[in-house]
Coordinates of C-alpha atoms and ligand atoms in Angstrom, one line a residue:
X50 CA -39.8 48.5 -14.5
X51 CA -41.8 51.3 -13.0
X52 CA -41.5 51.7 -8.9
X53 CA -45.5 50.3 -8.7
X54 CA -45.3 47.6 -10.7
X55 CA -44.9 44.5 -8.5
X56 CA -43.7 41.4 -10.1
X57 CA -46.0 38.2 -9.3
X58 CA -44.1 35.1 -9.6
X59 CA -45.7 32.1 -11.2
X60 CA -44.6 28.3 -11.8
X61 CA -44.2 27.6 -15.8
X62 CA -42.6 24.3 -14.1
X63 CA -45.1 22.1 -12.9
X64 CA -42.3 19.5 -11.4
X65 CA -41.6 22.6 -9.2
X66 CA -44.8 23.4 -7.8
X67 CA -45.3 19.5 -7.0
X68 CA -42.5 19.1 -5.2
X69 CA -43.5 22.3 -2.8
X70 CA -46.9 20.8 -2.6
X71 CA -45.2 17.4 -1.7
X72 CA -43.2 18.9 0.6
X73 CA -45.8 20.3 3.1
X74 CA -48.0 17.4 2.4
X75 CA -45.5 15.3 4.1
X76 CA -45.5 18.1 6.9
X77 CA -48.8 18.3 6.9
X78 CA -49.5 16.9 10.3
X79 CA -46.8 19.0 11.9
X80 CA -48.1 22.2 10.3
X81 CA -51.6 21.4 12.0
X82 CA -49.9 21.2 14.7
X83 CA -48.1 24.6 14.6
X84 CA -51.6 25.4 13.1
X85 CA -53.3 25.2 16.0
X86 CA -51.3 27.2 18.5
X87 CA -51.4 30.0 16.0
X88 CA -47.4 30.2 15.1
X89 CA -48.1 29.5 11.6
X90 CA -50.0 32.1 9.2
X91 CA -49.3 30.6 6.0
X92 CA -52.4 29.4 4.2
X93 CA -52.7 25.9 3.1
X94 CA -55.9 26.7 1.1
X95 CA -54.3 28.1 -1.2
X96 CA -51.7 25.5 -2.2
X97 CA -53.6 22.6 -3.5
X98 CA -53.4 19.3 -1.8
X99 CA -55.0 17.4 -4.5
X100 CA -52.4 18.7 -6.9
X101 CA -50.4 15.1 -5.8
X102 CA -52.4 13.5 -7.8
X103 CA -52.9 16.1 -10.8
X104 CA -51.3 15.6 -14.3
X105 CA -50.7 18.5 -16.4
X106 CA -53.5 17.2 -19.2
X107 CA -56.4 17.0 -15.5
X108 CA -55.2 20.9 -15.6
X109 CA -56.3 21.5 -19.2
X110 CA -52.5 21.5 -20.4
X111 CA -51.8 19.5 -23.1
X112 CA -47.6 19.7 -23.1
X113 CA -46.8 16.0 -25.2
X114 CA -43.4 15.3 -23.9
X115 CA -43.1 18.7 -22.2
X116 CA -40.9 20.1 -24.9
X117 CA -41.7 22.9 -27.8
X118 CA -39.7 22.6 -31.1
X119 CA -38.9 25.2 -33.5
X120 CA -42.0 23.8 -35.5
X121 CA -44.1 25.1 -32.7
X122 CA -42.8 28.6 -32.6
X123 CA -43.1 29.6 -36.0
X124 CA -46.4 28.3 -36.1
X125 CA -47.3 31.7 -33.8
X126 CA -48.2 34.7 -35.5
X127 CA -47.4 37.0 -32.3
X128 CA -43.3 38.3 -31.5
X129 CA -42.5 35.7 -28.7
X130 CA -39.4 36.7 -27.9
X131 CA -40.8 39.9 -26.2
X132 CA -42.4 37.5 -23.3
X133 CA -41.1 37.3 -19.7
X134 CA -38.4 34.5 -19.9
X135 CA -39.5 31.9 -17.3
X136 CA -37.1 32.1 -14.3
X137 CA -35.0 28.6 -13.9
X138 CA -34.1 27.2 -10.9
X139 CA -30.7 28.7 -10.8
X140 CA -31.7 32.1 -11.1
X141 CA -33.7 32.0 -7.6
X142 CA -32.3 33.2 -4.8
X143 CA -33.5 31.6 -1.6
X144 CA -32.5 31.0 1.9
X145 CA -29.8 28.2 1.9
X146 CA -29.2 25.7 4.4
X147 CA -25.3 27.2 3.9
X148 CA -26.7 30.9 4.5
X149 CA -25.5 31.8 1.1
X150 CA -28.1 34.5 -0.5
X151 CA -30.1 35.5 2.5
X152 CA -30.8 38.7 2.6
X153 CA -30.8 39.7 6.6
X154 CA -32.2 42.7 7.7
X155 CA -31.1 44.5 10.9
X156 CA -30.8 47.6 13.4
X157 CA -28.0 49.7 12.8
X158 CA -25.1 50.9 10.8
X159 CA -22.3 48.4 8.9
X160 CA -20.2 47.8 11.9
X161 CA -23.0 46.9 14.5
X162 CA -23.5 43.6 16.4
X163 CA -26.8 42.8 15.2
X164 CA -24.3 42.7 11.2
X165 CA -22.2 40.6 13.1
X166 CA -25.0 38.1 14.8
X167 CA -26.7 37.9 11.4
X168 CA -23.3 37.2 9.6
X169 CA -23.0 34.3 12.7
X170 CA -26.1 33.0 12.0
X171 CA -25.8 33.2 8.0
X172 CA -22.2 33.7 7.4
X173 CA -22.4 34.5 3.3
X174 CA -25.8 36.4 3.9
X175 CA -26.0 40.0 2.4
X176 CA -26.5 42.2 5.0
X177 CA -29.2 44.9 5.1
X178 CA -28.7 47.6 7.8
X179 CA -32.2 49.8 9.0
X180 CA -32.8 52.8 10.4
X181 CA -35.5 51.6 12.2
X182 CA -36.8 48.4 14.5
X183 CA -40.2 49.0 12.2
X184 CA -37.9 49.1 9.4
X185 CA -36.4 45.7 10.1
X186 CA -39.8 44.0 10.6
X187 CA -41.3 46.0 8.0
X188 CA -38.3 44.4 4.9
X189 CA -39.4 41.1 6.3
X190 CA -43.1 41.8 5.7
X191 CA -43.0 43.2 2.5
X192 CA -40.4 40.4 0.9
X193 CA -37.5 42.9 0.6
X194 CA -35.2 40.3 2.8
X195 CA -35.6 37.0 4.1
X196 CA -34.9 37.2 7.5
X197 CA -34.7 39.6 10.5
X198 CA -32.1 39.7 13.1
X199 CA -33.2 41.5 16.4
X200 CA -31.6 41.9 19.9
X201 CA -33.3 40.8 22.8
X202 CA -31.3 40.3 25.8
X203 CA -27.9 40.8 27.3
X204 CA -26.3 38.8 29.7
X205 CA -25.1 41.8 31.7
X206 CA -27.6 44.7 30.8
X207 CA -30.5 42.8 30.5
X208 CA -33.4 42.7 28.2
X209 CA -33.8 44.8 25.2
X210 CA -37.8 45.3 26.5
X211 CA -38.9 47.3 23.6
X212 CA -38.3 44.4 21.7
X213 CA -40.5 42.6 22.7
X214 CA -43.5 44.8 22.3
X215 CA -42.8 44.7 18.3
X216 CA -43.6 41.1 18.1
X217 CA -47.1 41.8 18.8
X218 CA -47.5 44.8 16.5
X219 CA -46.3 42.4 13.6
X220 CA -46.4 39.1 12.7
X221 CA -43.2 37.7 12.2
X222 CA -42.3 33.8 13.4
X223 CA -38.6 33.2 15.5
X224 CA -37.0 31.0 13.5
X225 CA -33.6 30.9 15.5
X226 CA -31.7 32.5 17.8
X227 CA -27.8 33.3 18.0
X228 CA -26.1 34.1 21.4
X229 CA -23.0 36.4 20.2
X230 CA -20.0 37.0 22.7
X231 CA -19.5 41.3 22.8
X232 CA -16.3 42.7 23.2
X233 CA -16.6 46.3 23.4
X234 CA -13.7 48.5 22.6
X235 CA -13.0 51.9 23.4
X236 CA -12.3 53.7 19.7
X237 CA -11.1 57.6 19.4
X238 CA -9.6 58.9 16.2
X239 CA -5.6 57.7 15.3
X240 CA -3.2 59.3 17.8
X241 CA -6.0 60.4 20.0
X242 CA -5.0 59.2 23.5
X243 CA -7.6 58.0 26.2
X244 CA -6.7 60.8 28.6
X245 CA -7.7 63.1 25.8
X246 CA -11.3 61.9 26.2
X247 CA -14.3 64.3 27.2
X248 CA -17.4 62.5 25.9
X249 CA -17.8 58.5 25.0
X250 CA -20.9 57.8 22.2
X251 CA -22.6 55.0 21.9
X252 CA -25.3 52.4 22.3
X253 CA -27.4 52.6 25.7
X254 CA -26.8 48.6 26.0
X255 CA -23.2 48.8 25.4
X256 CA -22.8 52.0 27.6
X257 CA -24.4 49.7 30.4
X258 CA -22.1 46.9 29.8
X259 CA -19.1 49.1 30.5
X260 CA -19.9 51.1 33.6
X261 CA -16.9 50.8 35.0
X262 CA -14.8 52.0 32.6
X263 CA -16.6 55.1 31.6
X264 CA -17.2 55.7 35.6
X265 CA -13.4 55.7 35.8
X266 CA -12.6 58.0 32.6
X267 CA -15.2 60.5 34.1
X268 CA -16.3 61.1 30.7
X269 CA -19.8 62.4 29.7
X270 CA -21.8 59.4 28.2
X271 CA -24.0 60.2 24.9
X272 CA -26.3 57.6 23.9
X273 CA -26.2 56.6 20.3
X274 CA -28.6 54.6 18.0
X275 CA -26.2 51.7 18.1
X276 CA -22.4 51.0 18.5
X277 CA -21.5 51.2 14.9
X278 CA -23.4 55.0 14.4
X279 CA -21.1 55.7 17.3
X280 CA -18.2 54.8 15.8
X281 CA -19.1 56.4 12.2
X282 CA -20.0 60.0 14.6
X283 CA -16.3 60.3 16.1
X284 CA -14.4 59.5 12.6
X285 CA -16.7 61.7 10.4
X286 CA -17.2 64.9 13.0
X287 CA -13.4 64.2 13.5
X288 CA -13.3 65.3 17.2
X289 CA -10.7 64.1 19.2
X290 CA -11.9 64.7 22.5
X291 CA -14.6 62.4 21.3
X292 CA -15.1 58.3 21.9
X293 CA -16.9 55.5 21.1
X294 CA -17.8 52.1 22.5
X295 CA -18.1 49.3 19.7
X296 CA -16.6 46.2 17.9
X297 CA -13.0 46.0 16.6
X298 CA -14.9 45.2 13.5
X299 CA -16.2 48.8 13.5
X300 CA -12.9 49.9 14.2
X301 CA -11.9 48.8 11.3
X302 CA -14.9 50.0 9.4
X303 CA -14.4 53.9 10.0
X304 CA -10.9 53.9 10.7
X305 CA -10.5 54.4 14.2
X306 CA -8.1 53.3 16.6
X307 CA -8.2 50.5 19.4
X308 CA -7.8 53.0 22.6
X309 CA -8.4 49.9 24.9
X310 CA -10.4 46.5 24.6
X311 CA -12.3 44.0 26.3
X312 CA -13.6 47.1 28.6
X313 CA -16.7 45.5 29.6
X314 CA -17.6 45.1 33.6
X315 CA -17.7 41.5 32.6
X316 CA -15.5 39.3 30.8
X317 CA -18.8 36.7 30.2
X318 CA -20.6 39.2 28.1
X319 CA -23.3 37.6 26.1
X320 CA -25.8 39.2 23.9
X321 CA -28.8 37.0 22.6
X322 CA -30.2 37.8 19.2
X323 CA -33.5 36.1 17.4
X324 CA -34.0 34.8 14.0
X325 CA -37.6 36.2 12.1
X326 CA -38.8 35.1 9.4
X327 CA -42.3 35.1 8.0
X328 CA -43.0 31.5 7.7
X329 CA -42.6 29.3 10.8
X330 CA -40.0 26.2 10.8
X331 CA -41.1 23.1 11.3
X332 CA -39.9 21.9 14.7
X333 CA -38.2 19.1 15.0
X334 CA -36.8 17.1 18.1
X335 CA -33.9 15.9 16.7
X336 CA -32.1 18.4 18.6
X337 CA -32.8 21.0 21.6
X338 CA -35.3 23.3 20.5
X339 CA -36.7 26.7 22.1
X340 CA -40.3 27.8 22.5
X341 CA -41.2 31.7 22.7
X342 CA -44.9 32.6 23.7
X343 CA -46.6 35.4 24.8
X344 CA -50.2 35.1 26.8
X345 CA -52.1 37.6 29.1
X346 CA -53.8 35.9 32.6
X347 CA -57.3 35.9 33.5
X348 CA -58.2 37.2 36.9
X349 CA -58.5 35.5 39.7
X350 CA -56.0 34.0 42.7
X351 CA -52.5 32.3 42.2
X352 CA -52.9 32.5 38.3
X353 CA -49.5 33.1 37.6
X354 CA -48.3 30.4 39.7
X355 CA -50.8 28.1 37.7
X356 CA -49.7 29.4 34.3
X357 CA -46.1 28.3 35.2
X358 CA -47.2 25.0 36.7
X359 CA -48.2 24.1 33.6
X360 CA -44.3 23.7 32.4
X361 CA -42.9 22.5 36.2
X362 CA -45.7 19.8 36.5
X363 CA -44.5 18.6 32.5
X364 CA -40.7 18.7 33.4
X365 CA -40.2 21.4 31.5
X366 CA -37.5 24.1 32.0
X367 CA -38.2 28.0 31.1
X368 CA -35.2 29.6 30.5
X369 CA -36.4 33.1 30.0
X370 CA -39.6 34.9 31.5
X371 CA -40.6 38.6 30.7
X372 CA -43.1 41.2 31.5
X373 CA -44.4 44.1 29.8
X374 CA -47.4 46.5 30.0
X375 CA -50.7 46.0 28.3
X376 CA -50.4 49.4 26.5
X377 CA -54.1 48.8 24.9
X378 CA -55.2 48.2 28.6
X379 CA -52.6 48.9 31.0
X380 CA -54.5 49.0 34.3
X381 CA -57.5 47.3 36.0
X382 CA -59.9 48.8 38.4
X383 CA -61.4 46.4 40.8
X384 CA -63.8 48.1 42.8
X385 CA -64.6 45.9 46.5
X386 CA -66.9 47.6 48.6
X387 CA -65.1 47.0 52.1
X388 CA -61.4 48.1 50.7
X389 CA -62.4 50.7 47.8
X390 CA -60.7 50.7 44.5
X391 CA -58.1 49.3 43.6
X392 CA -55.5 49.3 40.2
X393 CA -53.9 46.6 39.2
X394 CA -51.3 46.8 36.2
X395 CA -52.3 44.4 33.4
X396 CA -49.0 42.7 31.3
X397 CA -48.6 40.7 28.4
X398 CA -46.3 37.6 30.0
X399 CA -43.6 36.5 27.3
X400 CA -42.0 33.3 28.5
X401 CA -39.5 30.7 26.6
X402 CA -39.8 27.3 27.7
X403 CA -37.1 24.2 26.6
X404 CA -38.8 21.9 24.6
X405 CA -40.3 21.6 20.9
X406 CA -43.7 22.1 19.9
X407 CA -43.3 18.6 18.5
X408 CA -43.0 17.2 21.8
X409 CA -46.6 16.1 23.5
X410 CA -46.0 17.4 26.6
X411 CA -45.3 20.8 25.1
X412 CA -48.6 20.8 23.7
X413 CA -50.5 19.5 26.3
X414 CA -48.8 22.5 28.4
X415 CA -50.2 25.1 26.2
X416 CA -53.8 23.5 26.4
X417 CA -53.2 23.7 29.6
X418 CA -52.4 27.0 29.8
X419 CA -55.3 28.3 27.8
X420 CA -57.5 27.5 30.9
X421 CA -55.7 30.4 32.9
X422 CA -55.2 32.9 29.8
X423 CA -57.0 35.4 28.0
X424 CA -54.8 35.5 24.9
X425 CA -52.2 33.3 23.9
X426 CA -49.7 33.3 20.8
X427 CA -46.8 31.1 19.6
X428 CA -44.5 33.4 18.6
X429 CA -41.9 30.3 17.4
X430 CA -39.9 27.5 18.3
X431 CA -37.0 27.0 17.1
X432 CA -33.3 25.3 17.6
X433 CA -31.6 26.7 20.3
X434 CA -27.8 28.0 19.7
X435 CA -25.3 25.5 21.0
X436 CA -22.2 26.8 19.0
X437 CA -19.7 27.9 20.4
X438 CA -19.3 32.0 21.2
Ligands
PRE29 O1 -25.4 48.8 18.7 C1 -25.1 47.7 18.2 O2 -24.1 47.4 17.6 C2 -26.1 46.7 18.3 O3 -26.1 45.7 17.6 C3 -27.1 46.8 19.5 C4 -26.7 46.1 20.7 C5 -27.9 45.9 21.7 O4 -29.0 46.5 21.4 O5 -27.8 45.2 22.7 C6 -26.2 44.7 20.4 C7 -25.2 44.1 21.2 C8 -24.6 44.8 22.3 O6 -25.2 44.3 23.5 C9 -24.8 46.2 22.3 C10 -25.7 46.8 21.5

């Protein structure tokens, strides 16, 4: 097939496309919901609702039984056996329930946490590693994977907050989340002692998380794009003076040695990594389920306070709440003639709150908010990670 010849996918199996159509029919209220608050992009127009009801002769097919005998065939004067054959339901491959077949696309080289989050979250996924943040979001977008895996906080170094400015260059739904427990390791090449160090590569998150360690080696720190690309620099440049921070996993992976593990300042070190995908789930409330939004605030006294009322005053817990500059508008110049000018920075306020967009008073919170906010976006809800680390 030539590289610009994209194949469309259609349904020669009208059971098929009925039981999608069923499917979000019987959703349908919930995806009005989601609807609403703008966490859902797919467009319902274009599946057809009355379809239900359709039988294949109200859509101009006459199929008898469904079935075409030989009689049929030869009755055609073109070569049929040259035709696309229609796919069958075994040869898709589509996100399972069991993970098998997802592709996941994330940050990194084979080796890296974000592999070993997605293989958590997905544990017979095939794993797609990316140069690039843009590149992860950008598989997702153009159908190359099925999911995303992206780091977005640390329990010790804190947030990743470039992060969370992608969300609003793309349009990507959080689906899920997995909290992974990081033991970092300190890896040099075989018989390499930790004496022999000069230099330690790796990840700026992961250098952060092991401060102490690297402040009692006295070694020169070099950041990396992530732990794995640490690892892969020390075993192919082959320097011995030369270490790296990463997982036991990515030990393995290049064939380096264990110098000395568990080295980070703390022994509780979590690292929380989200699920995207480009459809929304349907949230349920069958268990404890997340919601991520983003909004900016209008001007004016106390708004912040009243934009997080809105939760407290609905018995709702936030677990996480993040700032980060309006880079299409960073600052504000209010002008008073008794005090001068003054600049004020603007930020996009990203907040997860515990409860389901399911759940009433989840909604009427985000009504509520709208009152105090310019812009507001879902940006997913989703089941939060109870399993164990
Ligand atoms: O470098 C990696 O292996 C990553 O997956 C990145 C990353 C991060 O960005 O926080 C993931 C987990 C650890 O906290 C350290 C590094």
């Amino acid at each position: 097939m030539s590289s610009n010849v994209v194949p469309i996918c259609f349904s020669a199996n009208y059971a098929h496309s009925k039981w999608g159509v069923t499917h979000l029919l019987q959703n349908k209220n919930k995806i009005s919901t989601l609807r609403k608050w703008g966490c859902f992009s797919a467009n319902l127009g274009q599946s057809r609702p009355h379809l239900e009801d359709e039988k294949p002769s109200d859509l101009g097919l006459n199929l008898g039984d469904g079935r075409i005998d030989g009689s049929q065939v030869t009755k055609c004067h073109k070569d049929l056996s040259s035709l696309p054959k229609p796919l069958s339901s075994t040869d898709l491959v589509s996100p399972n329930s069991d993970g098998s077949k997802v592709r996941v696309a994330y940050k990194g080289a084979p080796g890296a946490y974000s592999e070993a989050a997605a293989l958590k979250a997905f544990p017979k996924c095939e794993t797609v590693p990316c140069e690039e943040f843009e590149s992860v979001f950008k598989a997702v977008e153009l159908w190359l994977v099925d999911r995303a895996i992206l780091q977005i906080e640390n329990s010790v170094a804190g947030s990743a907050h470039r992060n969370y400015d992608l969300f609003l260059r793309h349009r990507l739904h959080i689906v899920g989340e997995v909290q992974l427990s990081i033991d970092h390791c300190l890896l040099g090449l075989p018989g390499v002692q930790q004496e022999d160090l000069k230099c330690v590569l790796s990840h700026p998150q992961a250098l952060d998380q092991c401060k102490m360690m690297m402040n009692e080696l006295n070694v020169v720190k070099v950041n990396t794009e992530d732990t794995a690309g640490a690892a892969k620099i020390v075993a192919t440049k082959g320097a011995r003076d030369t270490g790296a921070i990463a997982s036991s996993r990515a030990a393995e992976t290049y064939g380096l040695h264990i110098l000395s593990n568990k080295i980070q300042d703390d022994s509780d070190n979590v690292t929380r990594f989200l699920i995207l995908a480009r459809e929304p789930i349907i949230p349920g409330t069958d268990k404890p389920h997340k919601t991520s939004i983003v909004f900016t605030l209008e001007e004016g006294p106390g708004v912040l306070f009243k934009a997080l009322a809105v939760f407290a005053l609905r018995g709702i817990s936030l677990s996480k709440i993040e700032s980060r500059p309006q880079r299409n508008r960073p600052v504000r110049i209010v002008d008073d003639r008794n005090k001068g000018s003054a600049k004020y920075f603007e930020y996009f306020f990203y907040i997860d709150f515990e409860a389901s967009m399911a759940e009433p008073r989840a909604q009427y919170a985000l009504r509520h908010l709208q009152e105090f906010s310019r812009f507001l976006r879902v940006l997913g809800c989703y089941p939060v990670d109870s399993t164990n680390l």
